[in-house]
Amino acid sequence: MRQRAAVLCGAAVIAAGSVTAVPAEANAPRSAGTPAAASAAKLHWKKCATEDYPTLQCASLEVPLDHARPRGRQITLALSRVPHTAATYQGPLLVNPGGPGGSGLTLAGFVASSLPEKVAAQYDVIGFDPRGVGKSSPALNCRPGHFDPVRPDSLPDTPDVERANLARAEAFAEACGDKYADVLPYIDTVSAARDVDAIRAALGAERVNYFGYSYGTYLGAVYAKLYPARVRRLVLDSVVGPDDVWYDANLNQDLAFNDRHRAFLAWIAEHDTAYGMGTDPERIEQRWYAMRTALAKKPAGGRVGASELEDTFIPGGYYNGYWPYLAEAFAAYAKSGDTDPLVEVYENFGALDASGENGYSVYTAVQCRDAAWPRDWDKWRGDNWGLYEKAPFMVWNNVWYNAPCASWPTSARRPVDVANNDLPPALLFQATGDAATPYEGAVTAHRLLRGSALVVEEGGGNHGITLSGNSCLDERLAAYLADGTVPRGAGGASAGEPDAVCAALPQPEPLESKAASTSARGSTLHRLLGFRH
């Protein structure tokens, strides 16, 4: 089903002020074959082509585990590249899908093939697996099988259920500490940003261009703070709120995901002909929670209990292209007790394989190390029961996802203040209804990154919006990468106003609808970005 996820394409409109370009000194391309380009021989690129990305190349780079001890223990980063082909060369474009814990190797091929050919041809598009991730070494997997079904119900409505979930979280933290005690102090965003600069140096580039989604926007902002003179262009899509790292960010997510889940249920109500669930969203919501209650007592296929059900439907908050599949499974169970479709969507959207376990291990290691989390469980309990009364959909599932941070075996760093007055104009993209990185975070980043421009997808709810079928957004992205052009609205960052506004794509249609259409780029992108980013 991951290969079939659909979202509609559609026309978009734009409302913006004038456009400006970055200063020439931040913008000037150079021809291929200059000394900086030649020095990329430090990396030994080999073909690693795939059917979808036939020009993809791969290499590896050793970096210090501890950048304060450059001659100490070395670890390995896995890199990928789609080489530039144009005579005009604008340098490397590093891409990151977020996470933390997301692999960027395939994303390089996707970005290179999705940008206009004339634009992509001017860049070496560089993907990488950040430290701890994927094909980089060592790759973390703290506790294999941690998410195997059936887990305890996420809702701790009895002391026994709360203790069971706490024990799982503590066991995960303990396993990470036992297996990776020497590595965990260096799995964090600042260390990953220093790795980005090591990649820049190995590529022989004085400055880099950077394009990050989701958590990748925070990594890019931290890199820009540490090395502002080494940033040429900076694209941030679905922007992490830099003031919320990371405990508060998860609380804010819970409210936003509840709204997004209700938007999904309202969409089912609009398509009663297809799903037969009625036209009242509140009644449909009641049926969804009745399904959750039933699965807590009797898991579907012995695999999908209440927690696994939440795992399965949370991805719908990231990308509405999954809604038709989730709706069919929900309707089949609610109307006839058919569990097969529910198990199928769980396997496609909710279940974790070894790659997912690796991603979660790095996610936890980075988030727990980047910033302080409450160590007093009463704080978690009080905050989240209060939220649950307002937004029950994801609250407790999200608590247990992050709860290892309450007993994490390393100390926490202080979050980086990413405020920056020393950058060329950055370009930010944000959907107004994004649940994973709520809109207010992009407004904050826009204000903190002086000279940045914010392009908003009005009415959109997906997480990761460029190169996903919205031509209005993609034209802004292409113009910026081509010559540094950024929109300039009347209000500006200080007023919290966007510089340009694009209309959202239409909502998806049910699978059997004659109006249904697919966006191959949209579904491919969201498979690469994954969930929980």
PDB file of C-alpha atoms in Angstrom, residues 147-251:
ATOM      1  CA  PHE A 147       7.596  -1.986  18.957  1.00  0.00           C
ATOM      2  CA  ASP A 148       6.565  -5.563  18.299  1.00  0.00           C
ATOM      3  CA  PRO A 149       2.811  -6.057  18.710  1.00  0.00           C
ATOM      4  CA  VAL A 150       0.846  -6.227  20.830  1.00  0.00           C
ATOM      5  CA  ARG A 151       2.071  -3.506  23.192  1.00  0.00           C
ATOM      6  CA  PRO A 152       0.282  -2.333  26.335  1.00  0.00           C
ATOM      7  CA  ASP A 153      -2.580   0.057  25.715  1.00  0.00           C
ATOM      8  CA  SER A 154      -1.070   3.539  25.481  1.00  0.00           C
ATOM      9  CA  LEU A 155      -3.860   4.988  27.649  1.00  0.00           C
ATOM     10  CA  PRO A 156      -2.687   4.614  31.277  1.00  0.00           C
ATOM     11  CA  ASP A 157      -6.125   4.461  32.815  1.00  0.00           C
ATOM     12  CA  THR A 158      -4.966   2.054  35.542  1.00  0.00           C
ATOM     13  CA  PRO A 159      -1.744   2.040  37.590  1.00  0.00           C
ATOM     14  CA  ASP A 160      -0.809  -1.335  36.093  1.00  0.00           C
ATOM     15  CA  VAL A 161      -1.019  -0.034  32.520  1.00  0.00           C
ATOM     16  CA  GLU A 162       1.010   3.040  33.406  1.00  0.00           C
ATOM     17  CA  ARG A 163       3.682   0.892  35.076  1.00  0.00           C
ATOM     18  CA  ALA A 164       3.845  -1.425  32.063  1.00  0.00           C
ATOM     19  CA  ASN A 165       4.416   1.477  29.682  1.00  0.00           C
ATOM     20  CA  LEU A 166       6.946   3.110  31.983  1.00  0.00           C
ATOM     21  CA  ALA A 167       8.832  -0.166  32.255  1.00  0.00           C
ATOM     22  CA  ARG A 168       9.057  -0.402  28.451  1.00  0.00           C
ATOM     23  CA  ALA A 169      10.385   3.161  28.191  1.00  0.00           C
ATOM     24  CA  GLU A 170      12.928   2.614  30.943  1.00  0.00           C
ATOM     25  CA  ALA A 171      14.034  -0.665  29.379  1.00  0.00           C
ATOM     26  CA  PHE A 172      14.662   1.111  26.091  1.00  0.00           C
ATOM     27  CA  ALA A 173      16.746   3.836  27.739  1.00  0.00           C
ATOM     28  CA  GLU A 174      18.707   1.250  29.705  1.00  0.00           C
ATOM     29  CA  ALA A 175      19.360  -0.849  26.590  1.00  0.00           C
ATOM     30  CA  CYS A 176      20.662   2.212  24.737  1.00  0.00           C
ATOM     31  CA  GLY A 177      22.987   3.029  27.601  1.00  0.00           C
ATOM     32  CA  ASP A 178      24.262  -0.547  27.803  1.00  0.00           C
ATOM     33  CA  LYS A 179      24.923  -0.909  24.058  1.00  0.00           C
ATOM     34  CA  TYR A 180      26.107   2.574  23.131  1.00  0.00           C
ATOM     35  CA  ALA A 181      27.487   4.223  26.269  1.00  0.00           C
ATOM     36  CA  ASP A 182      30.525   5.525  24.378  1.00  0.00           C
ATOM     37  CA  VAL A 183      28.474   6.854  21.451  1.00  0.00           C
ATOM     38  CA  LEU A 184      25.328   8.391  22.934  1.00  0.00           C
ATOM     39  CA  PRO A 185      27.018  11.587  24.246  1.00  0.00           C
ATOM     40  CA  TYR A 186      27.777  12.450  20.605  1.00  0.00           C
ATOM     41  CA  ILE A 187      24.447  11.662  18.968  1.00  0.00           C
ATOM     42  CA  ASP A 188      22.928  15.134  18.890  1.00  0.00           C
ATOM     43  CA  THR A 189      22.115  17.949  16.494  1.00  0.00           C
ATOM     44  CA  VAL A 190      25.265  19.999  17.123  1.00  0.00           C
ATOM     45  CA  SER A 191      27.471  16.995  16.348  1.00  0.00           C
ATOM     46  CA  ALA A 192      25.415  16.282  13.215  1.00  0.00           C
ATOM     47  CA  ALA A 193      25.813  19.915  12.137  1.00  0.00           C
ATOM     48  CA  ARG A 194      29.588  19.628  12.526  1.00  0.00           C
ATOM     49  CA  ASP A 195      29.356  16.518  10.344  1.00  0.00           C
ATOM     50  CA  VAL A 196      27.625  18.619   7.698  1.00  0.00           C
ATOM     51  CA  ASP A 197      30.607  20.926   7.717  1.00  0.00           C
ATOM     52  CA  ALA A 198      32.957  17.971   7.416  1.00  0.00           C
ATOM     53  CA  ILE A 199      30.987  16.897   4.335  1.00  0.00           C
ATOM     54  CA  ARG A 200      31.337  20.426   2.951  1.00  0.00           C
ATOM     55  CA  ALA A 201      35.101  20.324   3.436  1.00  0.00           C
ATOM     56  CA  ALA A 202      35.394  16.868   1.863  1.00  0.00           C
ATOM     57  CA  LEU A 203      33.457  18.124  -1.149  1.00  0.00           C
ATOM     58  CA  GLY A 204      35.947  20.957  -1.533  1.00  0.00           C
ATOM     59  CA  ALA A 205      33.271  23.624  -1.294  1.00  0.00           C
ATOM     60  CA  GLU A 206      33.738  26.964   0.428  1.00  0.00           C
ATOM     61  CA  ARG A 207      29.986  27.132   1.027  1.00  0.00           C
ATOM     62  CA  VAL A 208      27.092  24.722   0.823  1.00  0.00           C
ATOM     63  CA  ASN A 209      23.491  24.924  -0.243  1.00  0.00           C
ATOM     64  CA  TYR A 210      21.151  23.092   2.137  1.00  0.00           C
ATOM     65  CA  PHE A 211      17.587  21.787   1.760  1.00  0.00           C
ATOM     66  CA  GLY A 212      15.976  20.198   4.802  1.00  0.00           C
ATOM     67  CA  TYR A 213      12.532  18.869   5.630  1.00  0.00           C
ATOM     68  CA  SER A 214      11.042  18.672   9.129  1.00  0.00           C
ATOM     69  CA  TYR A 215      13.761  18.024  11.742  1.00  0.00           C
ATOM     70  CA  GLY A 216      16.123  18.698   8.851  1.00  0.00           C
ATOM     71  CA  THR A 217      15.060  22.345   9.145  1.00  0.00           C
ATOM     72  CA  TYR A 218      16.381  22.457  12.693  1.00  0.00           C
ATOM     73  CA  LEU A 219      19.605  20.747  11.659  1.00  0.00           C
ATOM     74  CA  GLY A 220      19.973  23.325   8.876  1.00  0.00           C
ATOM     75  CA  ALA A 221      19.289  26.236  11.236  1.00  0.00           C
ATOM     76  CA  VAL A 222      21.821  24.922  13.747  1.00  0.00           C
ATOM     77  CA  TYR A 223      24.420  24.472  10.992  1.00  0.00           C
ATOM     78  CA  ALA A 224      23.753  28.016   9.819  1.00  0.00           C
ATOM     79  CA  LYS A 225      24.213  29.305  13.374  1.00  0.00           C
ATOM     80  CA  LEU A 226      27.546  27.515  13.768  1.00  0.00           C
ATOM     81  CA  TYR A 227      28.853  28.338  10.285  1.00  0.00           C
ATOM     82  CA  PRO A 228      26.939  31.305   8.839  1.00  0.00           C
ATOM     83  CA  ALA A 229      29.699  32.233   6.384  1.00  0.00           C
ATOM     84  CA  ARG A 230      29.581  28.722   4.898  1.00  0.00           C
ATOM     85  CA  VAL A 231      25.900  28.858   3.925  1.00  0.00           C
ATOM     86  CA  ARG A 232      25.098  29.882   0.373  1.00  0.00           C
ATOM     87  CA  ARG A 233      21.412  29.003   0.138  1.00  0.00           C
ATOM     88  CA  LEU A 234      19.137  27.560   2.819  1.00  0.00           C
ATOM     89  CA  VAL A 235      15.728  25.953   2.176  1.00  0.00           C
ATOM     90  CA  LEU A 236      13.621  24.858   5.155  1.00  0.00           C
ATOM     91  CA  ASP A 237      10.379  22.954   4.497  1.00  0.00           C
ATOM     92  CA  SER A 238       7.934  22.259   7.372  1.00  0.00           C
ATOM     93  CA  VAL A 239       9.822  24.182   9.976  1.00  0.00           C
ATOM     94  CA  VAL A 240      10.584  23.058  13.521  1.00  0.00           C
ATOM     95  CA  GLY A 241       9.730  25.690  16.099  1.00  0.00           C
ATOM     96  CA  PRO A 242      13.205  26.545  17.389  1.00  0.00           C
ATOM     97  CA  ASP A 243      11.883  27.729  20.762  1.00  0.00           C
ATOM     98  CA  ASP A 244      10.176  24.400  21.564  1.00  0.00           C
ATOM     99  CA  VAL A 245      13.049  21.912  21.523  1.00  0.00           C
ATOM    100  CA  TRP A 246      11.886  19.234  22.412  1.00  0.00           C
ATOM    101  CA  TYR A 247       9.470  18.571  25.277  1.00  0.00           C
ATOM    102  CA  ASP A 248       7.156  21.466  24.472  1.00  0.00           C
ATOM    103  CA  ALA A 249       7.282  20.625  20.774  1.00  0.00           C
ATOM    104  CA  ASN A 250       5.674  17.268  21.473  1.00  0.00           C
ATOM    105  CA  LEU A 251       2.926  18.835  23.584  1.00  0.00           C
TER     106      LEU A 251
END
